[in-house]
Each structure stands twice: as structure tokens, then as C-alpha cells.
């Protein structure tokens, strides 16, 4: 990150404190797509723009996916949704090197643009890096490295050729689910933190691999906007071995113990987990600006009322145990019905069944 920052400063001194150089007629603009990986911030791939002008003597990448881990209160700002990402420009060689080190494939799609369009796009790119436009508030769906590249290209082309023609019958959650399937706990966490927005039809083109696919058929001035993808680097295939711990089975084992042992202490522990997660979701809904996490119906399962239920269970107050248990069961039933057509139904089903059994026992328990 420090190396890229220094390189960005050097390029800024070249481009921003003098006039932006004119491009030669040999300048090549291309969209770069970096393939997915397993880390949370690499799960969906990456998009950047390359400008290679052999006559003018530079080959650089404009990257809109930059952020600084050393930002004060980084996690709080990311959770709230006001973390500032920024655009940077640096040599293509460093871009390729960094992704070779991560063993992630890089694909290039060269754009068919006129010289005037290239010059306009070049000016836009430098404006987005060397002005107050440099920093932007990241939004998972609406404003990220892919949408920023799309916006800057469409802004200089009158017919705005890059339009989403994918996933017309799918919602965002269904589109994302395929990227997350190999990582159970990450997939689980993402699906329970997401609220209502990801269940909307996937109208926004926001994923790098989807942009790559759209560019294959995009038309500009009656011809193809981009060439077919070429491979700049192909990652070495890695063995994907099954991991018991990164699967649904540990969750099933845990829930089976809760259900089969049926001890008060375990029930208290389980209800406390559900309630605390629910309280966290309430706090996120009140605090966060991310549209994706608002109106989180998963709180019908991870219900803060389970903390109240745990309290009355400690007090052995059977009357209130039954009342709170009934409310929780009704919420659970509503949750199951709402989830019937959702992509993560099967993932959540063990939790729904176990929670229903444990809560139902308390509701049906006779007064002592």
C-alpha cells in the first residue's frame, strides 16, 4: 500500500501540476478484471482501467478500489457506511505483480474508442484521481470499483453503452450466493447481516465478472465496444479440499447438542447467543448507512426477545416464559414463511428447526 501511495504521488506530480498530456493515436484503453479469491475483500473480484500509450511512454492503471486500513475507527466507519475509498493511478507492472502474488487471474478487454473519446476519458480519469473527486463513500452495490469504472466510461460516451442485461430474473442475494458457496461461515454471516435490499431484483451492474460478461456484447456506435477478453495472467489452480469446519456440519452438531441434551444452562446459553446477535442487528440498523443491512428480517430468528426469555428462565417465571416463548414462536413462523423463496432457506433451516424445538418445549412445559 505504501509503495502504491508513493507511486501515486509521483504520477500526480507528472499529471496534475502540468497539463494533462495529449494521448497518441496508439493509446490503448482497457478494462481489467481480476478474478475472485477466498478472502472477504477478494470474494467478488476487482475491476480497474488501464491506459497504455507506448508513444507517450506510460502504462498505468486507474484503480477505484483503494482504502486505508490505518484510517481512524476503520471498522466503525465501514460498518456505518461512511468509509472513504479513493482512486489511485500507478504503473500497470505493479498492479499485475500484486495480483500475481495473490495468485489471481487478470483479464483484459481493450476498448474501441476514437482518439477524442480516449482524450475525454483520460481527462475524466485524471480528474477523478487528482481533484476532490478522488475520495468517495463506498457502497457495496451502488458505488464500488466496478460501478465507478462503468460510470466514468459511460460519462464520455453519448450512447452510454455499458448497461446491465444480466440477472433479470434474479435478486442480488441469489447473484451473490454463487460467489460465497465455498465459504460456509462467510456465506452464513453475509446472509444474516443482509436485510431487505439484497432481495430486490439485481438491476445494478456491480460485480467485476458480470461487467466482463456485459462487455462481450456491449455495442458502441454500431460496433463492439470491447474486444474479447485476453488473459494477462492465469492463476495456478489450487486444490479445493473439503473442510469440515468450514461447512454446515459444525452448526448441525452444535444445534443437535442443544436440542438433545435439553439442559437449562445450554438453553440459556443458546438464547443469549440469539438475543445478542439480534441486539447487534438492531444497533446496525440504527447506526449503519448501508442500504443492504437495513430492515433485517433475520431479527425474527435472532430475536432480542430471547434475552428477555433467558431472564425469565433464570427467574423460573413460568407465566412470562410462556408469553415470551409464544411471541418468539410466532416470529419464527413468520420468518420461515418469508424465507420460503429465499436463496438462504436451506442454510437457515437447521437454526429454524432447532430454535423452534427449544422454544416450543418451553411454551408447552407445564407449570410447576
Short mmCIF file of C-alpha atoms in Angstrom, two decimals:
data_model
loop_
_atom_site.label_atom_id
_atom_site.label_comp_id
_atom_site.label_asym_id
_atom_site.label_seq_id
_atom_site.Cartn_x
_atom_site.Cartn_y
_atom_site.Cartn_z
CA UNK A 1 0.00 0.00 0.00
CA UNK A 2 2.82 2.42 0.87
CA UNK A 3 4.56 1.65 -2.43
CA UNK A 4 1.40 2.33 -4.39
CA UNK A 5 0.84 5.56 -2.45
CA UNK A 6 4.35 6.82 -3.30
CA UNK A 7 3.91 5.87 -6.96
CA UNK A 8 0.58 7.69 -6.99
CA UNK A 9 2.27 10.84 -5.71
CA UNK A 10 4.92 10.60 -8.42
CA UNK A 11 2.27 10.24 -11.11
CA UNK A 12 0.34 13.10 -9.58
CA UNK A 13 3.38 15.34 -9.97
CA UNK A 14 3.51 14.28 -13.63
CA UNK A 15 -0.15 14.78 -14.48
CA UNK A 16 -1.69 17.25 -12.07
CA UNK A 17 0.85 20.04 -11.76
CA UNK A 18 1.13 20.42 -15.51
CA UNK A 19 -1.37 20.00 -18.25
CA UNK A 20 -2.66 16.50 -18.83
CA UNK A 21 -0.59 15.19 -21.76
CA UNK A 22 -2.28 14.50 -25.05
CA UNK A 23 -2.53 10.88 -25.96
CA UNK A 24 -1.02 9.46 -29.11
CA UNK A 25 -3.15 7.59 -31.60
CA UNK A 26 -1.53 4.40 -30.27
CA UNK A 27 -3.04 4.78 -26.78
CA UNK A 28 -4.98 1.72 -25.66
CA UNK A 29 -7.72 1.86 -23.03
CA UNK A 30 -8.84 -1.40 -21.49
CA UNK A 31 -10.93 -2.75 -18.65
CA UNK A 32 -9.05 -5.09 -16.32
CA UNK A 33 -10.92 -7.79 -14.41
CA UNK A 34 -9.25 -9.60 -11.52
CA UNK A 35 -10.71 -12.97 -10.66
CA UNK A 36 -12.20 -13.91 -7.31
CA UNK A 37 -10.37 -15.29 -4.27
CA UNK A 38 -11.30 -16.60 -0.83
CA UNK A 39 -10.63 -13.60 1.43
CA UNK A 40 -13.69 -11.50 2.26
CA UNK A 41 -12.43 -8.41 0.38
CA UNK A 42 -11.48 -10.53 -2.68
CA UNK A 43 -14.58 -12.70 -2.80
CA UNK A 44 -16.21 -10.90 -5.75
CA UNK A 45 -13.17 -9.94 -7.84
CA UNK A 46 -11.93 -6.49 -8.84
CA UNK A 47 -12.20 -4.01 -11.74
CA UNK A 48 -9.75 -1.34 -12.90
CA UNK A 49 -8.95 0.71 -16.03
CA UNK A 50 -5.66 0.53 -17.89
CA UNK A 51 -4.19 3.22 -20.15
CA UNK A 52 -1.19 2.08 -22.21
CA UNK A 53 0.45 4.60 -24.52
CA UNK A 54 3.74 3.31 -25.87
CA UNK A 55 4.42 6.56 -27.77
CA UNK A 56 3.79 8.85 -24.77
CA UNK A 57 5.72 6.39 -22.63
CA UNK A 58 3.38 5.31 -19.86
CA UNK A 59 1.35 2.24 -18.95
CA UNK A 60 -0.81 2.92 -15.89
CA UNK A 61 -3.82 1.59 -14.05
CA UNK A 62 -6.64 3.68 -12.56
CA UNK A 63 -7.89 1.84 -9.51
CA UNK A 64 -11.07 2.89 -7.68
CA UNK A 65 -10.86 0.17 -5.04
CA UNK A 66 -8.32 1.75 -2.70
CA UNK A 67 -8.81 2.07 1.04
CA UNK A 68 -6.56 2.57 4.03
CA UNK A 69 -6.68 0.10 6.94
CA UNK A 70 -4.96 2.70 9.12
CA UNK A 71 -7.96 5.04 8.86
CA UNK A 72 -9.08 6.01 12.35
CA UNK A 73 -12.08 3.95 13.50
CA UNK A 74 -11.84 1.87 10.32
CA UNK A 75 -14.28 -0.87 11.41
CA UNK A 76 -16.83 1.58 12.79
CA UNK A 77 -16.74 3.65 9.61
CA UNK A 78 -17.01 0.54 7.43
CA UNK A 79 -19.98 -0.69 9.48
CA UNK A 80 -21.67 2.70 9.40
CA UNK A 81 -21.15 3.08 5.67
CA UNK A 82 -19.16 6.31 5.56
CA UNK A 83 -15.70 4.81 4.99
CA UNK A 84 -13.90 6.79 2.31
CA UNK A 85 -12.47 4.79 -0.58
CA UNK A 86 -10.29 6.57 -3.10
CA UNK A 87 -9.00 6.41 -6.65
CA UNK A 88 -5.30 6.00 -7.42
CA UNK A 89 -3.13 5.71 -10.52
CA UNK A 90 0.08 3.69 -10.64
CA UNK A 91 2.14 1.60 -13.09
CA UNK A 92 0.47 -1.44 -14.60
CA UNK A 93 3.52 -3.56 -13.74
CA UNK A 94 2.86 -3.03 -10.02
CA UNK A 95 -0.83 -3.83 -10.48
CA UNK A 96 -0.05 -7.13 -12.20
CA UNK A 97 2.68 -8.01 -9.70
CA UNK A 98 0.35 -7.59 -6.72
CA UNK A 99 -2.27 -9.95 -8.17
CA UNK A 100 0.33 -12.46 -9.33
CA UNK A 101 1.45 -12.57 -5.71
CA UNK A 102 -2.15 -13.31 -4.70
CA UNK A 103 -2.42 -15.92 -7.47
CA UNK A 104 -5.45 -14.25 -9.05
CA UNK A 105 -6.12 -14.31 -12.78
CA UNK A 106 -6.18 -11.00 -14.68
CA UNK A 107 -8.24 -10.48 -17.84
CA UNK A 108 -8.07 -7.51 -20.23
CA UNK A 109 -10.74 -6.17 -22.60
CA UNK A 110 -9.46 -3.44 -24.91
CA UNK A 111 -11.98 -0.70 -25.70
CA UNK A 112 -12.77 0.53 -29.20
CA UNK A 113 -12.74 4.31 -28.78
CA UNK A 114 -11.97 7.25 -31.03
CA UNK A 115 -8.99 9.45 -30.21
CA UNK A 116 -11.29 12.23 -28.97
CA UNK A 117 -13.16 9.75 -26.76
CA UNK A 118 -9.86 8.48 -25.39
CA UNK A 119 -8.71 12.00 -24.60
CA UNK A 120 -12.03 12.81 -22.89
CA UNK A 121 -11.86 9.60 -20.85
CA UNK A 122 -8.23 10.28 -19.96
CA UNK A 123 -9.16 13.71 -18.65
CA UNK A 124 -12.05 12.25 -16.66
CA UNK A 125 -9.81 9.60 -15.14
CA UNK A 126 -7.21 12.14 -14.06
CA UNK A 127 -9.90 14.44 -12.71
CA UNK A 128 -11.21 11.58 -10.58
CA UNK A 129 -7.74 10.96 -9.16
CA UNK A 130 -6.32 14.49 -8.79
CA UNK A 131 -9.31 16.50 -7.59
CA UNK A 132 -11.84 16.47 -4.78
CA UNK A 133 -13.50 13.57 -6.63
CA UNK A 134 -10.62 11.32 -5.53
CA UNK A 135 -12.44 10.18 -2.37
CA UNK A 136 -15.88 8.62 -2.42
CA UNK A 137 -18.15 6.89 0.06
CA UNK A 138 -18.15 3.17 -0.67
CA UNK A 139 -21.47 1.39 -1.14
CA UNK A 140 -21.45 -2.38 -1.59
CA UNK A 141 -23.92 -2.41 -4.51
CA UNK A 142 -24.32 1.17 -5.68
CA UNK A 143 -20.77 2.56 -5.58
CA UNK A 144 -17.71 0.34 -5.81
CA UNK A 145 -14.70 -0.32 -8.05
CA UNK A 146 -16.90 -1.73 -10.83
CA UNK A 147 -19.67 0.87 -10.82
CA UNK A 148 -17.07 3.67 -10.78
CA UNK A 149 -15.40 2.27 -13.90
CA UNK A 150 -18.77 1.91 -15.62
CA UNK A 151 -19.76 5.46 -14.68
CA UNK A 152 -16.56 7.06 -15.93
CA UNK A 153 -16.71 5.22 -19.28
CA UNK A 154 -20.42 5.94 -19.82
CA UNK A 155 -19.91 9.59 -18.89
CA UNK A 156 -17.82 10.26 -22.01
CA UNK A 157 -19.83 8.12 -24.43
CA UNK A 158 -23.14 9.61 -25.53
CA UNK A 159 -24.92 6.28 -26.01
CA UNK A 160 -23.83 5.06 -22.55
CA UNK A 161 -23.16 1.57 -23.93
CA UNK A 162 -22.48 -0.30 -20.69
CA UNK A 163 -25.88 -1.36 -19.39
CA UNK A 164 -26.89 -4.30 -17.26
CA UNK A 165 -28.57 -7.05 -19.28
CA UNK A 166 -27.91 -9.86 -16.81
CA UNK A 167 -29.85 -11.41 -13.91
CA UNK A 168 -33.25 -10.10 -14.99
CA UNK A 169 -34.96 -12.88 -13.03
CA UNK A 170 -32.57 -12.92 -10.07
CA UNK A 171 -32.14 -10.78 -6.98
CA UNK A 172 -28.86 -9.57 -5.53
CA UNK A 173 -28.78 -12.27 -2.86
CA UNK A 174 -29.15 -15.03 -5.46
CA UNK A 175 -26.43 -13.49 -7.63
CA UNK A 176 -24.01 -13.23 -4.71
CA UNK A 177 -24.81 -16.67 -3.33
CA UNK A 178 -22.77 -18.43 -6.00
CA UNK A 179 -19.66 -16.45 -5.08
CA UNK A 180 -19.98 -17.39 -1.41
CA UNK A 181 -20.88 -21.09 -1.55
CA UNK A 182 -17.38 -22.40 -0.94
CA UNK A 183 -17.10 -20.40 2.31
CA UNK A 184 -19.89 -21.53 4.61
CA UNK A 185 -19.30 -19.26 7.59
CA UNK A 186 -18.63 -16.23 5.42
CA UNK A 187 -21.75 -17.03 3.38
CA UNK A 188 -23.74 -17.51 6.59
CA UNK A 189 -22.55 -14.23 8.08
CA UNK A 190 -23.23 -12.25 4.91
CA UNK A 191 -26.74 -13.66 4.55
CA UNK A 192 -27.78 -12.96 8.13
CA UNK A 193 -26.38 -9.41 8.15
CA UNK A 194 -28.13 -8.57 4.88
CA UNK A 195 -31.59 -7.09 5.15
CA UNK A 196 -34.30 -6.49 2.56
CA UNK A 197 -32.31 -4.69 -0.20
CA UNK A 198 -30.41 -7.77 -1.47
CA UNK A 199 -33.75 -9.46 -2.16
CA UNK A 200 -34.58 -6.84 -4.80
CA UNK A 201 -34.10 -7.59 -8.49
CA UNK A 202 -30.41 -7.25 -9.42
CA UNK A 203 -30.75 -4.10 -11.52
CA UNK A 204 -27.33 -2.57 -10.79
CA UNK A 205 -24.27 -3.90 -12.62
CA UNK A 206 -21.81 -4.00 -9.73
CA UNK A 207 -19.77 -7.22 -9.94
CA UNK A 208 -16.47 -7.41 -11.88
CA UNK A 209 -17.16 -10.76 -13.57
CA UNK A 210 -20.60 -9.51 -14.64
CA UNK A 211 -19.02 -6.42 -16.21
CA UNK A 212 -16.63 -8.68 -18.10
CA UNK A 213 -19.63 -10.60 -19.49
CA UNK A 214 -21.57 -7.45 -20.40
CA UNK A 215 -18.57 -6.02 -22.27
CA UNK A 216 -18.52 -9.10 -24.51
CA UNK A 217 -21.76 -7.95 -26.15
CA UNK A 218 -21.83 -4.17 -25.50
CA UNK A 219 -22.23 -2.03 -28.62
CA UNK A 220 -20.96 1.50 -29.22
CA UNK A 221 -21.63 3.46 -32.42
CA UNK A 222 -22.84 0.31 -34.13
CA UNK A 223 -19.82 -1.82 -33.31
CA UNK A 224 -18.42 -3.80 -30.41
CA UNK A 225 -17.31 -1.59 -27.52
CA UNK A 226 -14.64 -4.04 -26.40
CA UNK A 227 -12.51 -6.83 -27.77
CA UNK A 228 -12.80 -10.36 -26.48
CA UNK A 229 -11.07 -10.88 -23.12
CA UNK A 230 -7.40 -11.78 -23.22
CA UNK A 231 -5.52 -13.47 -20.40
CA UNK A 232 -2.79 -11.34 -18.87
CA UNK A 233 -2.18 -13.82 -16.08
CA UNK A 234 -3.80 -17.15 -15.27
CA UNK A 235 -3.71 -18.27 -11.66
CA UNK A 236 -2.32 -21.65 -10.70
CA UNK A 237 -5.26 -23.95 -9.84
CA UNK A 238 -5.40 -24.82 -6.16
CA UNK A 239 -6.79 -27.99 -4.65
CA UNK A 240 -10.15 -27.21 -3.07
CA UNK A 241 -10.37 -29.80 -0.33
CA UNK A 242 -13.49 -30.22 1.73
CA UNK A 243 -13.24 -28.61 5.14
CA UNK A 244 -15.50 -29.96 7.86
CA UNK A 245 -15.03 -26.82 9.95
CA UNK A 246 -15.93 -24.53 7.06
CA UNK A 247 -19.23 -26.30 6.36
CA UNK A 248 -22.73 -26.52 7.79
CA UNK A 249 -21.89 -29.67 9.78
CA UNK A 250 -20.36 -27.99 12.87
CA UNK A 251 -23.53 -25.88 13.12
CA UNK A 252 -25.70 -29.02 12.89
CA UNK A 253 -23.60 -30.72 15.58
CA UNK A 254 -23.89 -27.70 17.88
CA UNK A 255 -27.65 -27.43 17.37
CA UNK A 256 -28.08 -31.18 17.89
CA UNK A 257 -26.35 -30.91 21.26
CA UNK A 258 -28.63 -28.02 22.26
CA UNK A 259 -31.75 -29.95 21.25
CA UNK A 260 -30.82 -33.42 22.52
CA UNK A 261 -29.18 -32.51 25.84
CA UNK A 262 -32.04 -30.16 26.74
CA UNK A 263 -30.47 -28.62 29.83
CA UNK A 264 -31.43 -25.26 31.27
CA UNK A 265 -27.86 -23.99 31.16
CA UNK A 266 -27.46 -24.84 27.49
CA UNK A 267 -30.82 -23.26 26.68
CA UNK A 268 -29.77 -20.08 28.46
CA UNK A 269 -26.52 -20.06 26.51
CA UNK A 270 -28.33 -20.59 23.20
CA UNK A 271 -30.98 -17.94 23.86
CA UNK A 272 -28.27 -15.48 24.89
CA UNK A 273 -26.42 -16.01 21.60
CA UNK A 274 -29.60 -15.48 19.56
CA UNK A 275 -30.60 -12.40 21.56
CA UNK A 276 -27.16 -10.77 21.46
CA UNK A 277 -26.91 -11.25 17.70
CA UNK A 278 -30.37 -9.73 17.43
CA UNK A 279 -29.30 -6.73 19.52
CA UNK A 280 -26.30 -6.29 17.24
CA UNK A 281 -28.62 -6.26 14.22
CA UNK A 282 -30.81 -3.63 15.89
CA UNK A 283 -27.73 -1.47 16.54
CA UNK A 284 -26.53 -1.90 12.94
CA UNK A 285 -29.99 -0.94 11.61
CA UNK A 286 -29.96 2.23 13.71
CA UNK A 287 -26.31 3.10 13.06
CA UNK A 288 -25.46 2.00 9.53
CA UNK A 289 -25.99 3.91 6.29
CA UNK A 290 -25.61 0.74 4.21
CA UNK A 291 -28.93 0.07 2.48
CA UNK A 292 -28.03 -3.62 2.25
CA UNK A 293 -28.30 -4.19 6.02
CA UNK A 294 -31.45 -2.18 6.74
CA UNK A 295 -34.83 -3.81 7.51
CA UNK A 296 -33.13 -7.05 8.51
CA UNK A 297 -35.88 -9.65 8.77
CA UNK A 298 -33.36 -12.14 10.18
CA UNK A 299 -34.16 -10.49 13.53
CA UNK A 300 -37.30 -12.63 13.53
CA UNK A 301 -34.94 -15.56 14.15
CA UNK A 302 -32.17 -13.75 16.02
CA UNK A 303 -34.76 -12.14 18.22
CA UNK A 304 -33.64 -9.78 21.03
CA UNK A 305 -36.63 -11.09 22.99
CA UNK A 306 -34.61 -14.24 23.63
CA UNK A 307 -32.61 -12.21 26.14
CA UNK A 308 -35.88 -11.45 27.96
CA UNK A 309 -36.79 -15.12 27.73
CA UNK A 310 -33.41 -16.05 29.23
CA UNK A 311 -34.02 -13.64 32.11
CA UNK A 312 -37.39 -15.16 32.98
CA UNK A 313 -35.90 -18.63 32.60
CA UNK A 314 -33.34 -17.74 35.26
CA UNK A 315 -36.15 -16.42 37.46
CA UNK A 316 -38.28 -19.55 36.81
CA UNK A 317 -41.22 -17.30 35.95
CA UNK A 318 -43.32 -19.82 34.01
CA UNK A 319 -46.11 -17.38 33.09
CA UNK A 320 -43.76 -14.93 31.37
CA UNK A 321 -41.66 -17.72 29.90
CA UNK A 322 -44.77 -18.97 28.08
CA UNK A 323 -45.76 -15.49 26.91
CA UNK A 324 -42.33 -14.59 25.53
CA UNK A 325 -41.86 -18.08 24.06
CA UNK A 326 -45.18 -17.74 22.20
CA UNK A 327 -44.17 -14.38 20.73
CA UNK A 328 -40.82 -15.83 19.65
CA UNK A 329 -42.54 -18.83 18.05
CA UNK A 330 -44.89 -16.55 16.11
CA UNK A 331 -41.91 -14.52 14.90
CA UNK A 332 -40.14 -17.73 13.94
CA UNK A 333 -43.16 -18.92 11.95
CA UNK A 334 -43.35 -15.60 10.12
CA UNK A 335 -39.63 -15.84 9.39
CA UNK A 336 -39.97 -19.33 7.92
CA UNK A 337 -42.85 -18.27 5.67
CA UNK A 338 -40.96 -15.18 4.47
CA UNK A 339 -37.85 -17.28 3.79
CA UNK A 340 -39.58 -19.90 1.63
CA UNK A 341 -38.47 -18.32 -1.66
CA UNK A 342 -35.09 -17.03 -0.46
CA UNK A 343 -31.69 -18.36 -1.53
CA UNK A 344 -30.51 -18.97 2.04
CA UNK A 345 -33.52 -21.02 3.21
CA UNK A 346 -31.66 -24.35 3.39
CA UNK A 347 -28.75 -22.72 5.20
CA UNK A 348 -31.05 -21.30 7.87
CA UNK A 349 -33.34 -24.34 8.19
CA UNK A 350 -31.30 -26.16 10.90
CA UNK A 351 -31.39 -22.99 13.04
CA UNK A 352 -35.11 -22.55 12.48
CA UNK A 353 -35.88 -26.17 13.41
CA UNK A 354 -33.63 -26.22 16.49
CA UNK A 355 -34.87 -22.85 17.73
CA UNK A 356 -38.47 -23.93 17.19
CA UNK A 357 -37.95 -27.15 19.18
CA UNK A 358 -36.17 -25.49 22.11
CA UNK A 359 -38.61 -22.56 22.28
CA UNK A 360 -41.64 -24.82 21.78
CA UNK A 361 -40.60 -27.01 24.71
CA UNK A 362 -40.64 -24.01 27.00
CA UNK A 363 -44.05 -22.91 25.74
CA UNK A 364 -45.53 -26.40 26.21
CA UNK A 365 -43.86 -27.02 29.56
CA UNK A 366 -46.38 -27.46 32.35
CA UNK A 367 -46.33 -25.11 35.30
CA UNK A 368 -44.58 -26.50 38.34
#
